[in-house]
Short mmCIF file of C-alpha atoms in Angstrom, two decimals:
data_model
loop_
_atom_site.label_atom_id
_atom_site.label_comp_id
_atom_site.label_asym_id
_atom_site.label_seq_id
_atom_site.Cartn_x
_atom_site.Cartn_y
_atom_site.Cartn_z
CA MET F 1 -29.14 -10.55 -15.82
CA ALA F 2 -25.50 -11.62 -16.27
CA ASP F 3 -25.63 -10.66 -19.93
CA ALA F 4 -27.14 -7.31 -19.05
CA LEU F 5 -24.40 -6.70 -16.51
CA SER F 6 -21.66 -7.63 -18.96
CA GLU F 7 -23.05 -5.13 -21.42
CA LEU F 8 -22.33 -2.41 -18.85
CA ALA F 9 -18.75 -3.58 -18.26
CA LEU F 10 -16.06 -1.11 -19.24
CA THR F 11 -13.24 -1.91 -21.60
CA HIS F 12 -9.68 -1.02 -20.61
CA PRO F 13 -9.68 2.23 -22.66
CA GLU F 14 -12.98 3.18 -21.02
CA LEU F 15 -11.46 2.53 -17.58
CA VAL F 16 -8.51 4.73 -18.46
CA ALA F 17 -10.86 7.45 -19.70
CA ALA F 18 -12.95 7.27 -16.52
CA LEU F 19 -9.82 7.60 -14.40
CA ALA F 20 -8.65 10.58 -16.46
CA LYS F 21 -12.02 12.29 -15.95
CA LEU F 22 -11.84 11.77 -12.20
CA ARG F 23 -8.23 12.95 -12.08
CA ALA F 24 -9.17 16.16 -13.91
CA SER F 25 -11.95 16.71 -11.41
CA ALA F 26 -9.55 16.17 -8.50
CA GLN F 27 -6.98 18.55 -9.96
CA ALA F 28 -9.63 21.23 -10.44
CA ASP F 29 -10.38 21.12 -6.70
CA PRO F 30 -7.47 19.37 -5.00
CA TYR F 31 -8.52 20.24 -1.45
CA PRO F 32 -12.32 20.20 -1.15
CA SER F 33 -13.73 22.25 1.71
CA TYR F 34 -15.33 20.82 4.81
CA ASP F 35 -18.73 22.01 3.61
CA TRP F 36 -18.29 20.27 0.23
CA ARG F 37 -17.26 16.97 1.81
CA ARG F 38 -20.07 17.15 4.33
CA LEU F 39 -22.57 17.72 1.52
CA GLN F 40 -21.45 14.59 -0.35
CA LEU F 41 -21.74 12.48 2.79
CA GLN F 42 -25.20 13.90 3.49
CA ARG F 43 -26.30 13.08 -0.06
CA LEU F 44 -25.04 9.54 0.32
CA LEU F 45 -26.84 9.18 3.64
CA ALA F 46 -30.12 10.45 2.19
CA MET F 47 -29.83 8.06 -0.77
CA LEU F 48 -29.32 5.03 1.48
CA ARG F 49 -32.32 5.89 3.61
CA ALA F 50 -34.52 6.51 0.59
CA SER F 51 -33.37 3.29 -1.12
CA ALA F 52 -33.35 0.96 1.90
CA SER F 53 -36.25 -1.23 0.77
CA ASP F 54 -34.82 -1.50 -2.74
CA PHE F 55 -31.46 -2.69 -1.42
CA ILE F 56 -33.08 -5.22 0.92
CA GLN F 57 -34.98 -6.71 -2.02
CA ALA F 58 -32.03 -6.66 -4.43
CA ILE F 59 -29.70 -8.38 -1.96
CA ALA F 60 -32.33 -11.00 -1.13
CA GLU F 61 -32.76 -11.77 -4.83
CA ASP F 62 -29.00 -12.06 -5.35
CA PHE F 63 -28.63 -14.51 -2.46
CA GLY F 64 -31.74 -16.50 -3.29
CA HIS F 65 -32.71 -15.64 0.25
CA ARG F 66 -31.02 -13.20 2.61
CA SER F 67 -32.68 -12.46 5.93
CA PRO F 68 -33.96 -8.88 5.78
CA TYR F 69 -32.55 -8.40 9.27
CA ASP F 70 -29.11 -9.54 8.16
CA THR F 71 -29.29 -6.82 5.51
CA LYS F 72 -30.79 -4.17 7.78
CA LEU F 73 -28.21 -4.76 10.50
CA GLY F 74 -25.14 -5.82 8.52
CA GLU F 75 -25.52 -3.55 5.51
CA LEU F 76 -27.84 -0.56 5.97
CA TRP F 77 -27.34 0.16 9.65
CA LEU F 78 -23.56 -0.17 9.44
CA CYS F 79 -23.41 2.15 6.42
CA ILE F 80 -25.72 4.74 7.96
CA ASN F 81 -23.95 4.57 11.30
CA GLN F 82 -20.58 5.01 9.58
CA LEU F 83 -21.87 8.05 7.70
CA GLN F 84 -23.19 9.61 10.90
CA HIS F 85 -19.88 8.89 12.61
CA ALA F 86 -17.98 10.57 9.76
CA LEU F 87 -20.29 13.58 9.70
CA GLY F 88 -19.77 14.03 13.43
CA GLY F 89 -15.99 13.67 13.30
CA LEU F 90 -15.03 15.17 9.95
CA LYS F 91 -14.27 18.70 11.12
CA GLY F 92 -11.88 17.40 13.77
CA TRP F 93 -10.28 14.90 11.38
CA MET F 94 -9.47 17.68 8.90
CA LYS F 95 -7.72 19.93 11.43
CA PRO F 96 -3.93 20.20 11.15
CA VAL F 97 -2.08 18.46 13.98
CA LYS F 98 0.53 20.47 15.86
CA ARG F 99 3.90 18.72 16.16
CA GLY F 100 6.93 19.35 18.32
CA VAL F 101 10.04 21.26 17.21
CA ASN F 102 13.62 20.24 18.07
CA LEU F 103 15.26 22.75 20.42
CA PRO F 104 18.05 23.79 17.99
CA PHE F 105 15.41 24.77 15.39
CA TRP F 106 13.60 27.25 17.65
CA PRO F 107 11.81 29.53 17.02
CA ALA F 108 9.73 27.60 14.47
CA SER F 109 6.51 25.64 14.19
CA ALA F 110 5.65 22.19 12.82
CA ARG F 111 2.40 20.50 11.92
CA THR F 112 0.92 17.82 9.74
CA GLN F 113 -2.03 18.35 7.43
CA PHE F 114 -4.20 15.70 5.81
CA GLN F 115 -4.43 16.15 2.05
CA PRO F 116 -6.59 14.16 -0.40
CA LEU F 117 -4.64 11.58 -2.39
CA GLY F 118 -6.58 12.24 -5.60
CA VAL F 119 -8.38 9.21 -7.04
CA VAL F 120 -8.98 6.19 -4.81
CA GLY F 121 -9.94 2.77 -6.17
CA ILE F 122 -12.18 0.37 -4.26
CA ILE F 123 -12.85 -3.25 -5.23
CA ALA F 124 -15.85 -4.54 -3.28
CA PRO F 125 -16.76 -8.21 -2.68
CA TRP F 126 -20.06 -10.08 -2.98
CA ASN F 127 -20.72 -11.16 0.60
CA TYR F 128 -21.73 -7.68 1.83
CA PRO F 129 -22.28 -5.97 -1.51
CA LEU F 130 -23.57 -2.72 -0.02
CA MET F 131 -21.64 -2.32 3.23
CA LEU F 132 -18.21 -3.28 1.90
CA ALA F 133 -18.63 -0.85 -1.00
CA VAL F 134 -20.11 2.08 0.91
CA GLN F 135 -18.02 2.05 4.10
CA PRO F 136 -14.65 2.53 2.35
CA LEU F 137 -16.38 5.01 0.03
CA VAL F 138 -17.31 7.06 3.10
CA GLY F 139 -13.66 7.24 4.17
CA ALA F 140 -12.48 8.19 0.69
CA LEU F 141 -15.09 10.95 0.32
CA ALA F 142 -14.46 12.27 3.83
CA ALA F 143 -10.78 12.57 2.89
CA GLY F 144 -11.76 14.66 -0.16
CA ASN F 145 -10.98 12.15 -2.91
CA ARG F 146 -12.64 11.10 -6.14
CA VAL F 147 -13.41 7.39 -6.31
CA MET F 148 -13.47 4.54 -8.80
CA LEU F 149 -15.63 1.75 -7.37
CA LYS F 150 -15.60 -1.80 -8.80
CA LEU F 151 -18.69 -3.74 -7.70
CA SER F 152 -19.04 -7.52 -7.62
CA GLU F 153 -20.41 -9.36 -10.63
CA HIS F 154 -21.76 -12.07 -8.31
CA THR F 155 -24.43 -9.79 -6.83
CA GLU F 156 -25.78 -8.45 -10.11
CA ARG F 157 -29.01 -6.84 -8.96
CA THR F 158 -27.39 -5.08 -6.02
CA SER F 159 -24.47 -3.88 -8.13
CA ARG F 160 -26.74 -2.46 -10.80
CA LEU F 161 -28.92 -0.73 -8.23
CA LEU F 162 -25.98 0.73 -6.30
CA ALA F 163 -24.32 1.90 -9.52
CA GLN F 164 -27.50 3.66 -10.59
CA ARG F 165 -28.11 5.34 -7.24
CA LEU F 166 -24.50 6.47 -6.76
CA THR F 167 -24.37 7.95 -10.26
CA GLU F 168 -27.65 9.79 -9.68
CA THR F 169 -26.62 10.99 -6.21
CA LEU F 170 -22.94 11.90 -6.54
CA GLY F 171 -22.30 12.02 -10.29
CA PRO F 172 -19.57 10.38 -12.41
CA ASP F 173 -17.15 13.26 -11.78
CA LEU F 174 -17.01 12.22 -8.13
CA VAL F 175 -17.65 8.45 -8.17
CA ALA F 176 -17.20 6.30 -11.27
CA VAL F 177 -18.88 2.93 -10.72
CA VAL F 178 -17.42 -0.01 -12.64
CA LEU F 179 -19.33 -3.21 -13.38
CA GLY F 180 -17.99 -6.35 -14.99
CA ASP F 181 -16.37 -9.72 -14.42
CA ALA F 182 -12.97 -10.82 -13.14
CA ASP F 183 -11.21 -9.59 -16.30
CA VAL F 184 -12.58 -6.10 -15.69
CA GLY F 185 -11.46 -6.37 -12.07
CA ALA F 186 -7.94 -7.33 -13.16
CA ALA F 187 -7.77 -4.36 -15.54
CA PHE F 188 -9.10 -2.13 -12.74
CA ALA F 189 -6.29 -3.26 -10.41
CA ARG F 190 -3.67 -2.28 -13.01
CA LEU F 191 -4.83 1.34 -13.20
CA PRO F 192 -2.42 4.05 -11.92
CA LEU F 193 -4.67 5.01 -9.01
CA ASP F 194 -3.51 6.96 -5.96
CA HIS F 195 -4.61 4.20 -3.57
CA LEU F 196 -6.39 0.88 -4.00
CA LEU F 197 -8.51 -0.92 -1.41
CA PHE F 198 -9.46 -4.53 -2.02
CA THR F 199 -11.68 -6.77 0.09
CA GLY F 200 -11.75 -10.45 -0.78
CA SER F 201 -9.83 -13.71 -0.68
CA SER F 202 -6.11 -13.97 0.03
CA SER F 203 -5.40 -15.58 -3.36
CA VAL F 204 -7.08 -12.78 -5.32
CA GLY F 205 -5.55 -10.22 -2.97
CA GLN F 206 -2.09 -11.40 -4.00
CA GLN F 207 -2.98 -10.83 -7.65
CA VAL F 208 -4.37 -7.38 -6.87
CA ALA F 209 -1.23 -6.42 -4.94
CA ARG F 210 1.03 -7.55 -7.81
CA ALA F 211 -1.03 -5.63 -10.37
CA ALA F 212 -1.05 -2.47 -8.25
CA ALA F 213 2.70 -2.72 -7.67
CA GLU F 214 3.31 -2.24 -11.40
CA ASN F 215 2.32 1.41 -10.89
CA LEU F 216 3.57 1.66 -7.29
CA VAL F 217 -0.03 2.07 -6.15
CA PRO F 218 -0.29 1.71 -2.35
CA THR F 219 -2.85 -0.89 -1.31
CA THR F 220 -5.09 -1.68 1.60
CA LEU F 221 -6.03 -5.36 1.56
CA GLU F 222 -8.71 -6.85 3.78
CA LEU F 223 -8.41 -10.56 3.08
CA GLY F 224 -9.75 -13.84 4.35
CA GLY F 225 -8.55 -15.51 7.47
CA LYS F 226 -9.36 -18.60 9.51
CA CYS F 227 -10.71 -16.85 12.59
CA PRO F 228 -10.55 -18.95 15.78
CA ALA F 229 -12.91 -18.79 18.75
CA ILE F 230 -11.14 -20.03 21.88
CA LEU F 231 -13.09 -21.17 24.93
CA HIS F 232 -11.37 -21.30 28.30
CA ALA F 233 -12.57 -23.98 30.68
CA GLY F 234 -13.80 -21.47 33.26
CA PHE F 235 -16.17 -19.65 30.91
CA SER F 236 -19.88 -20.42 30.59
CA VAL F 237 -20.42 -22.91 27.76
CA GLU F 238 -23.93 -21.56 27.18
CA ARG F 239 -22.73 -17.96 26.79
CA PHE F 240 -19.95 -19.14 24.50
CA ALA F 241 -22.42 -21.06 22.33
CA ALA F 242 -24.85 -18.13 22.15
CA ARG F 243 -22.20 -15.73 20.92
CA VAL F 244 -20.60 -18.17 18.52
CA VAL F 245 -23.99 -18.93 16.94
CA GLN F 246 -24.68 -15.20 16.66
CA GLY F 247 -21.41 -14.66 14.78
CA LYS F 248 -21.44 -17.86 12.75
CA CYS F 249 -25.09 -17.92 11.68
CA TYR F 250 -25.20 -14.24 10.81
CA SER F 251 -25.65 -14.26 7.02
CA ALA F 252 -25.07 -18.02 7.20
CA GLY F 253 -21.40 -17.55 8.04
CA GLN F 254 -20.61 -15.66 4.83
CA SER F 255 -18.52 -13.08 6.69
CA CYS F 256 -14.75 -12.74 6.61
CA VAL F 257 -14.74 -12.32 10.41
CA ALA F 258 -17.17 -15.16 11.22
CA PRO F 259 -15.72 -17.78 13.59
CA ASP F 260 -13.99 -20.26 11.30
CA TYR F 261 -13.15 -22.93 13.89
CA LEU F 262 -13.51 -23.47 17.62
CA LEU F 263 -10.75 -24.32 20.07
CA VAL F 264 -12.33 -25.87 23.17
CA PRO F 265 -10.99 -27.80 26.17
CA HIS F 266 -11.07 -31.52 25.47
CA ALA F 267 -13.28 -32.21 28.47
CA ALA F 268 -15.86 -29.62 27.33
CA THR F 269 -16.38 -30.94 23.79
CA GLU F 270 -19.71 -32.67 24.26
CA ALA F 271 -21.06 -29.85 26.41
CA VAL F 272 -20.16 -27.40 23.64
CA VAL F 273 -21.93 -29.54 21.03
CA ARG F 274 -25.06 -29.71 23.19
CA ALA F 275 -24.99 -25.97 23.87
CA LEU F 276 -24.52 -25.09 20.19
CA THR F 277 -27.36 -27.43 19.24
CA ALA F 278 -29.65 -25.91 21.85
CA ARG F 279 -28.81 -22.35 20.80
CA VAL F 280 -29.39 -22.99 17.09
CA SER F 281 -32.65 -24.75 17.93
CA HIS F 282 -33.73 -21.70 19.94
CA CYS F 283 -32.77 -19.15 17.29
CA PHE F 284 -33.83 -21.15 14.22
CA PRO F 285 -36.29 -23.93 15.19
CA GLN F 286 -37.09 -24.21 11.48
CA GLN F 287 -34.63 -23.07 8.87
CA VAL F 288 -35.74 -23.85 5.32
CA ASN F 289 -38.70 -21.46 5.36
CA ASN F 290 -37.41 -19.25 8.17
CA PRO F 291 -36.99 -15.66 6.89
CA ASP F 292 -34.35 -15.03 9.57
CA TYR F 293 -32.03 -17.76 8.24
CA SER F 294 -30.06 -16.70 5.18
CA GLY F 295 -29.17 -18.70 2.12
CA ILE F 296 -25.78 -19.36 0.52
CA LEU F 297 -25.07 -17.28 -2.58
CA GLY F 298 -24.86 -19.62 -5.57
CA ALA F 299 -24.90 -23.38 -6.10
CA THR F 300 -21.11 -23.47 -6.57
CA ARG F 301 -20.50 -22.18 -3.04
CA ARG F 302 -23.05 -24.55 -1.52
CA GLN F 303 -21.44 -27.51 -3.28
CA ARG F 304 -18.00 -26.43 -2.09
CA LEU F 305 -19.18 -26.36 1.54
CA GLN F 306 -20.69 -29.81 1.17
CA ARG F 307 -17.43 -31.11 -0.31
CA LEU F 308 -15.50 -29.69 2.66
CA CYS F 309 -17.75 -31.66 5.01
CA ASP F 310 -17.52 -34.82 2.92
CA ASP F 311 -13.73 -34.58 2.76
CA ALA F 312 -13.43 -34.21 6.53
CA GLU F 313 -15.84 -37.07 7.17
CA ASN F 314 -14.05 -39.32 4.70
CA ARG F 315 -10.84 -38.68 6.59
CA GLY F 316 -12.40 -39.72 9.89
CA ALA F 317 -14.15 -36.62 11.24
CA ARG F 318 -17.50 -36.86 12.99
CA ARG F 319 -20.25 -34.75 11.43
CA VAL F 320 -23.01 -33.22 13.58
CA THR F 321 -25.71 -31.47 11.55
CA ILE F 322 -27.89 -29.12 13.60
CA ASN F 323 -31.28 -29.47 11.94
CA PRO F 324 -33.89 -29.14 14.71
CA ALA F 325 -36.94 -29.81 12.50
CA ASN F 326 -35.25 -32.55 10.42
CA GLU F 327 -35.93 -30.55 7.27
CA ASP F 328 -34.95 -31.35 3.71
CA PHE F 329 -32.67 -28.54 2.52
CA ALA F 330 -32.55 -29.70 -1.13
CA GLY F 331 -33.50 -26.88 -3.45
CA SER F 332 -33.76 -24.34 -0.62
CA GLY F 333 -30.49 -22.53 -1.29
CA LYS F 334 -29.68 -22.95 2.42
CA LEU F 335 -27.44 -25.18 4.49
CA PRO F 336 -27.77 -26.09 8.18
CA LEU F 337 -25.01 -25.37 10.65
CA THR F 338 -22.70 -28.40 10.59
CA LEU F 339 -20.14 -29.18 13.29
CA LEU F 340 -17.07 -31.27 12.47
CA LEU F 341 -15.36 -33.05 15.37
CA ASP F 342 -12.16 -35.10 15.53
CA VAL F 343 -11.03 -33.44 12.31
CA PRO F 344 -7.65 -34.76 11.09
CA GLY F 345 -4.97 -32.19 10.39
CA ASP F 346 -4.91 -32.84 6.65
CA ALA F 347 -8.63 -32.12 6.10
CA ARG F 348 -9.30 -29.29 3.65
CA VAL F 349 -11.65 -27.55 6.06
CA LEU F 350 -8.70 -26.78 8.34
CA HIS F 351 -6.69 -25.16 5.55
CA GLU F 352 -9.28 -23.27 3.51
CA GLU F 353 -11.43 -20.37 4.68
CA VAL F 354 -14.87 -21.87 5.27
CA PHE F 355 -17.16 -18.91 4.51
CA GLY F 356 -20.37 -20.70 5.41
CA PRO F 357 -22.22 -22.61 8.18
CA VAL F 358 -19.55 -25.29 8.72
CA LEU F 359 -17.68 -25.21 12.02
CA PRO F 360 -14.74 -27.49 12.93
CA VAL F 361 -14.34 -28.10 16.67
CA ILE F 362 -10.70 -28.59 17.69
CA THR F 363 -9.81 -29.70 21.21
CA TYR F 364 -6.86 -28.67 23.38
CA ASP F 365 -5.50 -29.57 26.81
CA THR F 366 -3.87 -26.32 27.99
CA LEU F 367 -4.14 -22.68 26.99
CA ASP F 368 -0.54 -22.83 25.80
CA ASP F 369 -1.60 -25.61 23.41
CA ALA F 370 -4.40 -23.41 22.03
CA ILE F 371 -2.07 -20.45 21.55
CA ARG F 372 0.50 -22.64 19.81
CA TYR F 373 -2.22 -23.98 17.49
CA VAL F 374 -3.21 -20.45 16.44
CA ASN F 375 0.38 -19.26 16.07
CA ALA F 376 1.34 -22.25 13.90
CA ARG F 377 -1.04 -20.90 11.23
CA PRO F 378 -1.26 -17.63 9.28
CA SER F 379 -2.39 -14.69 11.40
CA PRO F 380 -6.20 -14.55 11.29
CA LEU F 381 -8.34 -11.54 10.40
CA ALA F 382 -10.16 -11.89 13.74
CA LEU F 383 -9.68 -13.79 16.97
CA TYR F 384 -12.30 -14.45 19.65
CA TYR F 385 -11.36 -15.39 23.19
CA PHE F 386 -13.83 -16.32 25.93
CA ASP F 387 -12.56 -16.00 29.49
CA SER F 388 -13.16 -13.95 32.64
CA GLU F 389 -9.61 -13.89 33.98
CA PRO F 390 -7.77 -10.63 33.03
CA ALA F 391 -4.31 -12.19 33.27
CA ARG F 392 -5.17 -14.94 30.79
CA ILE F 393 -6.91 -12.48 28.48
CA ARG F 394 -3.78 -10.33 28.48
CA GLN F 395 -1.67 -13.40 27.77
CA VAL F 396 -3.74 -14.31 24.70
CA LEU F 397 -3.70 -10.71 23.43
CA GLU F 398 0.08 -10.47 23.82
CA ARG F 399 0.99 -13.90 22.46
CA THR F 400 -1.23 -14.02 19.36
CA LEU F 401 -1.28 -11.79 16.30
CA SER F 402 -4.53 -11.05 14.48
CA GLY F 403 -6.23 -8.24 12.64
CA GLY F 404 -8.62 -7.61 15.52
CA VAL F 405 -10.00 -9.23 18.66
CA THR F 406 -13.32 -9.43 20.45
CA ILE F 407 -13.22 -10.72 24.01
CA ASN F 408 -16.26 -12.75 25.11
CA GLY F 409 -18.15 -12.12 21.91
CA THR F 410 -17.89 -12.21 18.12
CA LEU F 411 -17.81 -9.59 15.35
CA MET F 412 -18.01 -6.57 17.70
CA HIS F 413 -14.54 -5.14 17.05
CA PHE F 414 -15.38 -5.18 13.33
CA LEU F 415 -18.59 -3.23 13.85
CA ASN F 416 -17.38 -0.53 16.24
CA ASP F 417 -16.93 2.75 14.35
CA ASP F 418 -13.96 4.04 16.34
CA LEU F 419 -11.80 0.94 15.81
CA PRO F 420 -9.66 0.22 12.73
CA ARG F 421 -10.56 -2.60 10.37
CA GLY F 422 -7.97 -4.72 8.59
CA GLY F 423 -5.78 -7.78 8.71
CA VAL F 424 -2.14 -8.61 9.31
CA GLY F 425 0.17 -10.89 7.35
CA GLN F 426 -1.81 -13.15 5.05
CA SER F 427 -5.11 -11.75 6.35
CA GLY F 428 -4.36 -8.31 4.95
CA GLN F 429 -2.46 -5.09 5.23
CA GLY F 430 -3.41 -1.53 6.06
CA ARG F 431 -6.38 -0.10 7.94
CA TYR F 432 -9.62 1.70 7.21
CA HIS F 433 -12.98 2.38 8.92
CA GLY F 434 -14.04 5.63 10.52
CA ARG F 435 -11.15 7.99 11.18
CA TYR F 436 -8.74 5.27 10.07
CA GLY F 437 -10.31 5.32 6.59
CA PHE F 438 -9.93 9.08 6.47
CA MET F 439 -6.25 8.73 7.35
CA THR F 440 -5.61 5.87 4.91
CA PHE F 441 -7.10 7.83 2.03
CA SER F 442 -5.18 11.00 2.95
CA HIS F 443 -1.57 12.06 2.66
CA GLU F 444 -0.36 13.32 6.03
CA LYS F 445 1.88 16.11 4.82
CA ALA F 446 4.70 17.33 7.07
CA ILE F 447 4.90 21.14 7.30
CA PHE F 448 7.70 23.09 8.99
CA GLU F 449 7.66 26.90 9.25
CA GLN F 450 11.01 28.46 10.04
CA ALA F 451 11.25 31.87 11.66
CA ALA F 452 13.36 34.70 10.21
CA LEU F 453 15.82 34.33 13.07
CA SER F 454 16.58 30.69 13.75
CA GLY F 455 19.18 28.59 15.46
CA VAL F 456 19.46 26.48 12.32
CA GLY F 457 21.91 29.09 10.99
CA LEU F 458 24.47 27.77 13.45
CA PHE F 459 24.81 24.68 11.25
CA ALA F 460 25.50 26.54 8.01
CA PRO F 461 28.91 26.41 6.34
CA PRO F 462 31.69 27.38 6.50
CA TYR F 463 32.05 24.82 9.27
CA GLY F 464 34.54 25.30 12.07
CA LYS F 465 35.03 25.27 15.80
CA HIS F 466 31.67 26.95 16.47
CA VAL F 467 29.85 24.02 14.84
CA ASP F 468 31.97 21.54 16.84
CA ARG F 469 31.01 23.33 20.06
CA VAL F 470 27.30 23.18 19.19
CA LEU F 471 27.54 19.52 18.20
CA ARG F 472 29.30 18.64 21.49
CA LEU F 473 26.40 20.25 23.33
CA LEU F 474 23.87 18.28 21.27
CA ILE F 475 25.65 14.94 21.01
CA GLY F 476 27.97 14.92 23.99
CA PRO F 477 31.70 14.21 24.00
CA TRP F 478 33.11 11.81 21.43
CA SER F 479 36.54 10.40 20.77
#
């Protein structure tokens, strides 16, 4: 399969030619109508519905095992919901926005109008190979752009299937799908696109940003981040555990917004461990042959997660493996949820994004201590805070910086269609998702219409006392 995928990879001249073809298409119709954009979104929606079973199977094969419900909820439903949201909002998004006019410029009018950028590039990751390709594509198409879409080489079956279906549905003059390895991705990032969106790790994101900067291509980067889940002492430990397990065990933790570590009151540590163990045992009493429990994509990633646990344990951490049926995971492609307690500060697991079912548990004494711990590290992509006291919730929101926040839950801010998606600092830059994607992939053009008779003539040369009088009225007296 890898060889077959590499045969479809484009060379740099072919990438340049594909971009030129898309640019010609964009120039031939630089401002597609509402009806045209709506039609493309409807075609995409129909394709996803018709191909749902094929995508579920392809993703499961790529992962070795992916829960069909993880794919139905986290890939298909999110894509279809996003398309329905865009179809419902598109007409309003496209309307010009009336703006105010300074008094001296009266009579006149001002507005902004959203114009397609031209050709948008999207580099999609492997962990959600359908959703994280299609959702930004929805925003780019809603904004009236043509799109170059680079799919992950790590999910070969899904990438091939999505490439085939997009080409059949939308055509290469609208969406050019690019397959290939990291070298193809690097060449893709160097193209003179009109905007580039990348989802992936912070280290690769830095390379993408540098490559795009060579052509002054603006970028939206949704990167990794060590997302904390903070428990306040007054909150139910059982509810906290239920929602952490829901966010952490979804797709076996292979989500950029999965809880990466827990911050819990020192006195609640053992209660949290018991509650997490009970919740996992309830949700996944068996795991190896449980269709609801997803596998880890690739032996390399599984080995890396095991090395993170070994490193922490070798440095003095306590490992708690939640394996209710005492199963042997060897050869299954899966890993059980593993808690790491008393983790020393130099352990790798506290400095690298985990991206799997490994969960360090860090203790704190006061809420100020927890906030300081978060703020001493790069701003996370997501933050989760569990508390029922509005004043403390407001304090955490105001004193921490993160891409997004869910209070008393996990993942929800990332899933809600009317909220922006993106990071801050090392967890990313820029926003997309729903209307925010439409805006990111548009140029908001400023338009000013001056009337035939206008006060602006008062500022025309030759300057003299009349201009001084007007300026004194506008500015006030000066010395």
